[in-house]
Short mmCIF file of C-alpha atoms in Angstrom, two decimals:
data_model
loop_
_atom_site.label_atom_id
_atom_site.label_comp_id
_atom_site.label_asym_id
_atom_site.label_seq_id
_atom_site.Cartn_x
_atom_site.Cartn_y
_atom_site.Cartn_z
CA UNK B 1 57.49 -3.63 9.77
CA UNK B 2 58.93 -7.18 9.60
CA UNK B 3 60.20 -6.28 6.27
CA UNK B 4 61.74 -10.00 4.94
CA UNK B 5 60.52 -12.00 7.26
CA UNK B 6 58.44 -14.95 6.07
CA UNK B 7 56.32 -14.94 9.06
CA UNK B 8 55.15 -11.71 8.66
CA UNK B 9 53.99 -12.92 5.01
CA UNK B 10 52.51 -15.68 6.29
CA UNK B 11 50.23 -14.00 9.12
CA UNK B 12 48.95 -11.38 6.24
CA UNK B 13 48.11 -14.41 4.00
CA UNK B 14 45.99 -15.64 6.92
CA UNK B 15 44.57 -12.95 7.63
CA UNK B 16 43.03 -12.75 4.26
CA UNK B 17 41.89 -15.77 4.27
CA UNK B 18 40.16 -15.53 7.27
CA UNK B 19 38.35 -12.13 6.25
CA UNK B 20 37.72 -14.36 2.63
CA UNK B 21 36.22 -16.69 4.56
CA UNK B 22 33.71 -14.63 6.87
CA UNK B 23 32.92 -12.72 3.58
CA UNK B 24 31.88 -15.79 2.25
CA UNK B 25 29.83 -16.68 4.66
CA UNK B 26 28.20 -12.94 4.87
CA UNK B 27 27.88 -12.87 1.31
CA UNK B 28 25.58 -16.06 0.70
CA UNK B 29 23.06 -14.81 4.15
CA UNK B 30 23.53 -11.70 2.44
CA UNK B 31 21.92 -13.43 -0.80
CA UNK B 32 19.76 -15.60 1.32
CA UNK B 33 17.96 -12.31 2.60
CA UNK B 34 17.38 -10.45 -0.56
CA UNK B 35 15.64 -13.76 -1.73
CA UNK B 36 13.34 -14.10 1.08
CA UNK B 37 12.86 -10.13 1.32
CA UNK B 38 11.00 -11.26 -2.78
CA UNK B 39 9.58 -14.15 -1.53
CA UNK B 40 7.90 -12.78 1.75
CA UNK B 41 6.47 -9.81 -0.44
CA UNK B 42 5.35 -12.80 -3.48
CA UNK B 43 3.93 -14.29 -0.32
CA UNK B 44 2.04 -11.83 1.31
CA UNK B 45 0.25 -10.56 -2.11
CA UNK B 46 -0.80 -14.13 -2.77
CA UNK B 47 -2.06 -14.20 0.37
CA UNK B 48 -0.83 -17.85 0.83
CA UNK B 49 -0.54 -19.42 4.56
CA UNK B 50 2.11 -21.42 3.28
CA UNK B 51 4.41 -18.89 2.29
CA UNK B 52 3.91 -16.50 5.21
CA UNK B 53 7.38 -14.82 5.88
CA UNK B 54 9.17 -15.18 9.08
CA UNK B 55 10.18 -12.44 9.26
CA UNK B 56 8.21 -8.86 8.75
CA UNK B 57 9.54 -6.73 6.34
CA UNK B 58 10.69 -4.01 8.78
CA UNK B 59 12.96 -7.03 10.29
CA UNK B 60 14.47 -7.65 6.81
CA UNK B 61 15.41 -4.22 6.05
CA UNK B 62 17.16 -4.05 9.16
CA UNK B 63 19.29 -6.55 8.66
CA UNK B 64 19.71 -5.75 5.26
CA UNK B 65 21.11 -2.42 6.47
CA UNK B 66 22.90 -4.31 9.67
CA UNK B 67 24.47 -6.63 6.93
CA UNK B 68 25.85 -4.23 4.26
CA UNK B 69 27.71 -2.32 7.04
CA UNK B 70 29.54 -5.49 8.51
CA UNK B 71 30.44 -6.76 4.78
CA UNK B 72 31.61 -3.50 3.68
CA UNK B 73 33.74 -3.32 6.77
CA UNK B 74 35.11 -6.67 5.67
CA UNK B 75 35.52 -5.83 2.55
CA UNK B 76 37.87 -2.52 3.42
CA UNK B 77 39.40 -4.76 6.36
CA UNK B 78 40.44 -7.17 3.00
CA UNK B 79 41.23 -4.44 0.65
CA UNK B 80 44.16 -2.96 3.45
CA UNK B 81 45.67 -6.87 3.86
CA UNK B 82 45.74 -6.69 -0.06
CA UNK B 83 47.68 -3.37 0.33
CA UNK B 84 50.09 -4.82 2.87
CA UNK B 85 50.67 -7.85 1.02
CA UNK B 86 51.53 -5.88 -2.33
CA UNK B 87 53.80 -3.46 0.25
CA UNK B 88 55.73 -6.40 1.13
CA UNK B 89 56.32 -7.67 -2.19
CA UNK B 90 58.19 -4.63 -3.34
CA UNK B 91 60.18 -4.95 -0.30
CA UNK B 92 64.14 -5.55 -1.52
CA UNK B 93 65.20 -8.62 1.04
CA UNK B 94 62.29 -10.85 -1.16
CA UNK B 95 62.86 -9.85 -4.57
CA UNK B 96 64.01 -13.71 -5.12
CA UNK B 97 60.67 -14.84 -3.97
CA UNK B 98 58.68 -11.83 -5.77
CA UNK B 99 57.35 -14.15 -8.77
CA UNK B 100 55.29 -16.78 -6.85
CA UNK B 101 54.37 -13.86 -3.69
CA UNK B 102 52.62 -11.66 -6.65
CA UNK B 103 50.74 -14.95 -7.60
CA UNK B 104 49.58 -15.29 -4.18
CA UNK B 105 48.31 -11.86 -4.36
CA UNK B 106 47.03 -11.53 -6.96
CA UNK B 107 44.84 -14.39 -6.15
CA UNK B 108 43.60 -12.73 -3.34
CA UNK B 109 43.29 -9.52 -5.17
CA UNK B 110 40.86 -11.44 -8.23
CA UNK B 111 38.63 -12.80 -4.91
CA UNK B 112 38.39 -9.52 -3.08
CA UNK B 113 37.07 -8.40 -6.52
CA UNK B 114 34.59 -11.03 -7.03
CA UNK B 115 33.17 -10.35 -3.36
CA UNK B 116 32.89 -6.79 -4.23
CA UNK B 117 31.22 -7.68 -7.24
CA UNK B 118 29.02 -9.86 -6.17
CA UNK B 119 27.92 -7.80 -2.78
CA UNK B 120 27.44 -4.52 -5.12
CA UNK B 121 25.25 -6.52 -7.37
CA UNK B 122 23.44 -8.50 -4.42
CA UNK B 123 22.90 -4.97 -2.34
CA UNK B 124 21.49 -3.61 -6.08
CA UNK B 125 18.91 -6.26 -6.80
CA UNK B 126 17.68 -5.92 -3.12
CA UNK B 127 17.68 -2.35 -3.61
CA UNK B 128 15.55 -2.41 -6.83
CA UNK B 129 13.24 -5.62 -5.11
CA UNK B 130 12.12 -3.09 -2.07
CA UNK B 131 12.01 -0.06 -4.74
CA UNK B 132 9.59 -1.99 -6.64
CA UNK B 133 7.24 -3.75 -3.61
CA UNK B 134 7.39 -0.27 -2.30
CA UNK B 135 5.97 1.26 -5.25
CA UNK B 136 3.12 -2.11 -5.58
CA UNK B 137 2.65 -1.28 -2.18
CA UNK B 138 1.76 2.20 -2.63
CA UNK B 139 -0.54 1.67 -5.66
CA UNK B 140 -2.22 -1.52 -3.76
CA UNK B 141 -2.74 1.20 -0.63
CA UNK B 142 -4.19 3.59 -2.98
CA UNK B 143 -6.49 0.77 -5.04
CA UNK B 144 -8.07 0.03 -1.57
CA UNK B 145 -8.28 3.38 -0.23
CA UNK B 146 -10.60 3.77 -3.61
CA UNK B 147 -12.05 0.98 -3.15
CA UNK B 148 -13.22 2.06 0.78
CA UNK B 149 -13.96 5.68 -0.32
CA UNK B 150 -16.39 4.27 -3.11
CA UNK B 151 -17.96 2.24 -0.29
CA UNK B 152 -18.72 5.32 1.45
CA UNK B 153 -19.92 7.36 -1.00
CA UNK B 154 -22.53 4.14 -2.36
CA UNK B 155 -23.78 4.19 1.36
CA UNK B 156 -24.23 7.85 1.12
CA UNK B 157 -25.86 7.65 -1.57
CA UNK B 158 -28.20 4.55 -1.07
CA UNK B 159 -28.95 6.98 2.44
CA UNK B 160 -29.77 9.93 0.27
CA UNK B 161 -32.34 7.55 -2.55
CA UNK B 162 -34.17 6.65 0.81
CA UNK B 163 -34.65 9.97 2.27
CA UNK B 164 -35.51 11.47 -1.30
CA UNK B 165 -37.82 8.61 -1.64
CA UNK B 166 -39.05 9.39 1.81
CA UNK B 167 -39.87 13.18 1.20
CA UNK B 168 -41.44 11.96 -2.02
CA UNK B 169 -43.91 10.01 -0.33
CA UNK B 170 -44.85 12.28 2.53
CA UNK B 171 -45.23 14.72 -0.45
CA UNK B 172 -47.93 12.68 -2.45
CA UNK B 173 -49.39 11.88 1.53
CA UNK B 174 -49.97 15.42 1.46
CA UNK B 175 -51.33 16.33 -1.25
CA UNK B 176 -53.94 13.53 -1.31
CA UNK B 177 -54.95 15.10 2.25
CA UNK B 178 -55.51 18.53 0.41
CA UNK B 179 -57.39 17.02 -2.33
CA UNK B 180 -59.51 15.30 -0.13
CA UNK B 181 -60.15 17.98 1.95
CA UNK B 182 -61.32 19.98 -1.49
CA UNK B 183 -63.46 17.43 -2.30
CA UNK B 184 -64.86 17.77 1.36
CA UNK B 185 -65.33 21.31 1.19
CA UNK B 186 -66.89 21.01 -2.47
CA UNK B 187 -69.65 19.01 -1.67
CA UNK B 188 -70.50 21.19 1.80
CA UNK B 189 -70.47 23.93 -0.72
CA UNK B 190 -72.72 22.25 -2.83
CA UNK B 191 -75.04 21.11 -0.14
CA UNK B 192 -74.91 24.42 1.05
CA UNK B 193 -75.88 25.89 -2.22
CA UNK B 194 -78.88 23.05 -2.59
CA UNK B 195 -80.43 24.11 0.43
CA UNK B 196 -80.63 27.45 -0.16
CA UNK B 197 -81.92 26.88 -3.75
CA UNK B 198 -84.35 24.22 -2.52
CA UNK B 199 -85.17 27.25 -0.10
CA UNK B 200 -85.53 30.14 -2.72
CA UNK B 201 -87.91 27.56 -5.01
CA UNK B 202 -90.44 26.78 -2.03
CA UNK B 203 -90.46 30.57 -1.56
CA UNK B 204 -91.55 31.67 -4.35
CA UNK B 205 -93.97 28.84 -5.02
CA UNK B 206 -95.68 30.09 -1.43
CA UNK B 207 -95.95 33.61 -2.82
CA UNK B 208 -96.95 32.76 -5.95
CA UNK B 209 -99.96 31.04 -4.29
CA UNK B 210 -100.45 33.71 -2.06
CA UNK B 211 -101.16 35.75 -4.77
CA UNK B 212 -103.62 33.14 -6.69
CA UNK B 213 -105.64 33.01 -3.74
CA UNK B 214 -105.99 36.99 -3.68
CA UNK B 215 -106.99 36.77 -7.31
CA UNK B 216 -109.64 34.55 -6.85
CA UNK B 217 -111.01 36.03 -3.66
#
């Protein structure tokens, strides 16, 4: 290790600003995501043209996941400068200099914990966001499958009404073929049973006179 030298000071303090920067950068599309990730979902239960999201959900999550990887790896990437740095300053050739080098670090230690802060708590909301839309999403998918199952059984139904209605029908068809055919078959009876009475009276009317004849003769 360079031990005193300056330089070697200097490159670590560079290189933790660089990785400061990029996490800065990460950190506010990291934020920029989460928000659209809520708006896309507002969005799509509105049902709004105007706020149709870019990008699909699926997309988002990706990159969400994509994301937290690369920050975290900045974040540890940060976290081992930090070590070096605080290495250095307990090294004996700088002990004249320690005073204003633990200032500078501990600068860049209060930012490394204000990313981490602020990434935890980003990655958290997001977390709870898709926890929640998931759970909407659910209840919304079980709403319409209701909703489509009720359909079917009130067709179903309205298909069973007009086939009970039909049997009813063809029911009263046929029984006002039965009583008609009673009332046919009463009246041959009766016709029937008028002949042959009509029959029996002009019988006995012959024979009576038949026999007033003989009395006379």
């Amino acid at each position: 290790m360079a031990g005193g030298n300056s330089n070697y000071w200097e490159d670590l303090r560079k290189q933790a600003r660089q990785l400061e920067n990029e996490l800065d950068l990460k950190l506010v599309s990291f934020s920029k995501l989460c928000t659209s990730y809520s708006s896309s979902r507002d969005g799509r239960r509105g049902d709004s043209s105007d706020t149709t999201p870019l990008l699909s959900n699926s997309t988002q999550d990706r990159m969400f996941e994509t994301m937290s990887v690369e920050i975290e790896q900045l974040l540890a990437k940060l976290t081992g400068v930090n070590d070096k740095m605080a290495e250095y300053t307990s090294t004996p050739g700088v002990t004249s200099l320690n005073a204003a080098l633990m200032h500078t670090l501990q600068r860049h230690r209060d930012i490394l914990q204000d990313y981490t802060h602020e990434f935890h708590k980003t990655k958290s909301n997001f977390m709870a966001i898709r926890e929640r839309e998931d759970l909407l999403g659910s209840v919304r998918k079980d709403i319409e499958t209701y909703k489509s199952g009720s359909g079917v059984n009130n067709r179903r139904t309205e298909l069973f009404l007009k086939e009970h209605e039909h049997l009813r029908n063809s029911d009263r068809l046929i029984d006002d073929t039965i009583r008609g055919a009673n009332r046919f078959l009463l009246v041959g009876v009766l016709q029937s049973s008028g002949k042959a009475l009509r029959k029996g009276l002009n019988e006995r009317r012959t024979i009576k006179g038949h026999k007033a004849e003989a009395h006379l003769a």
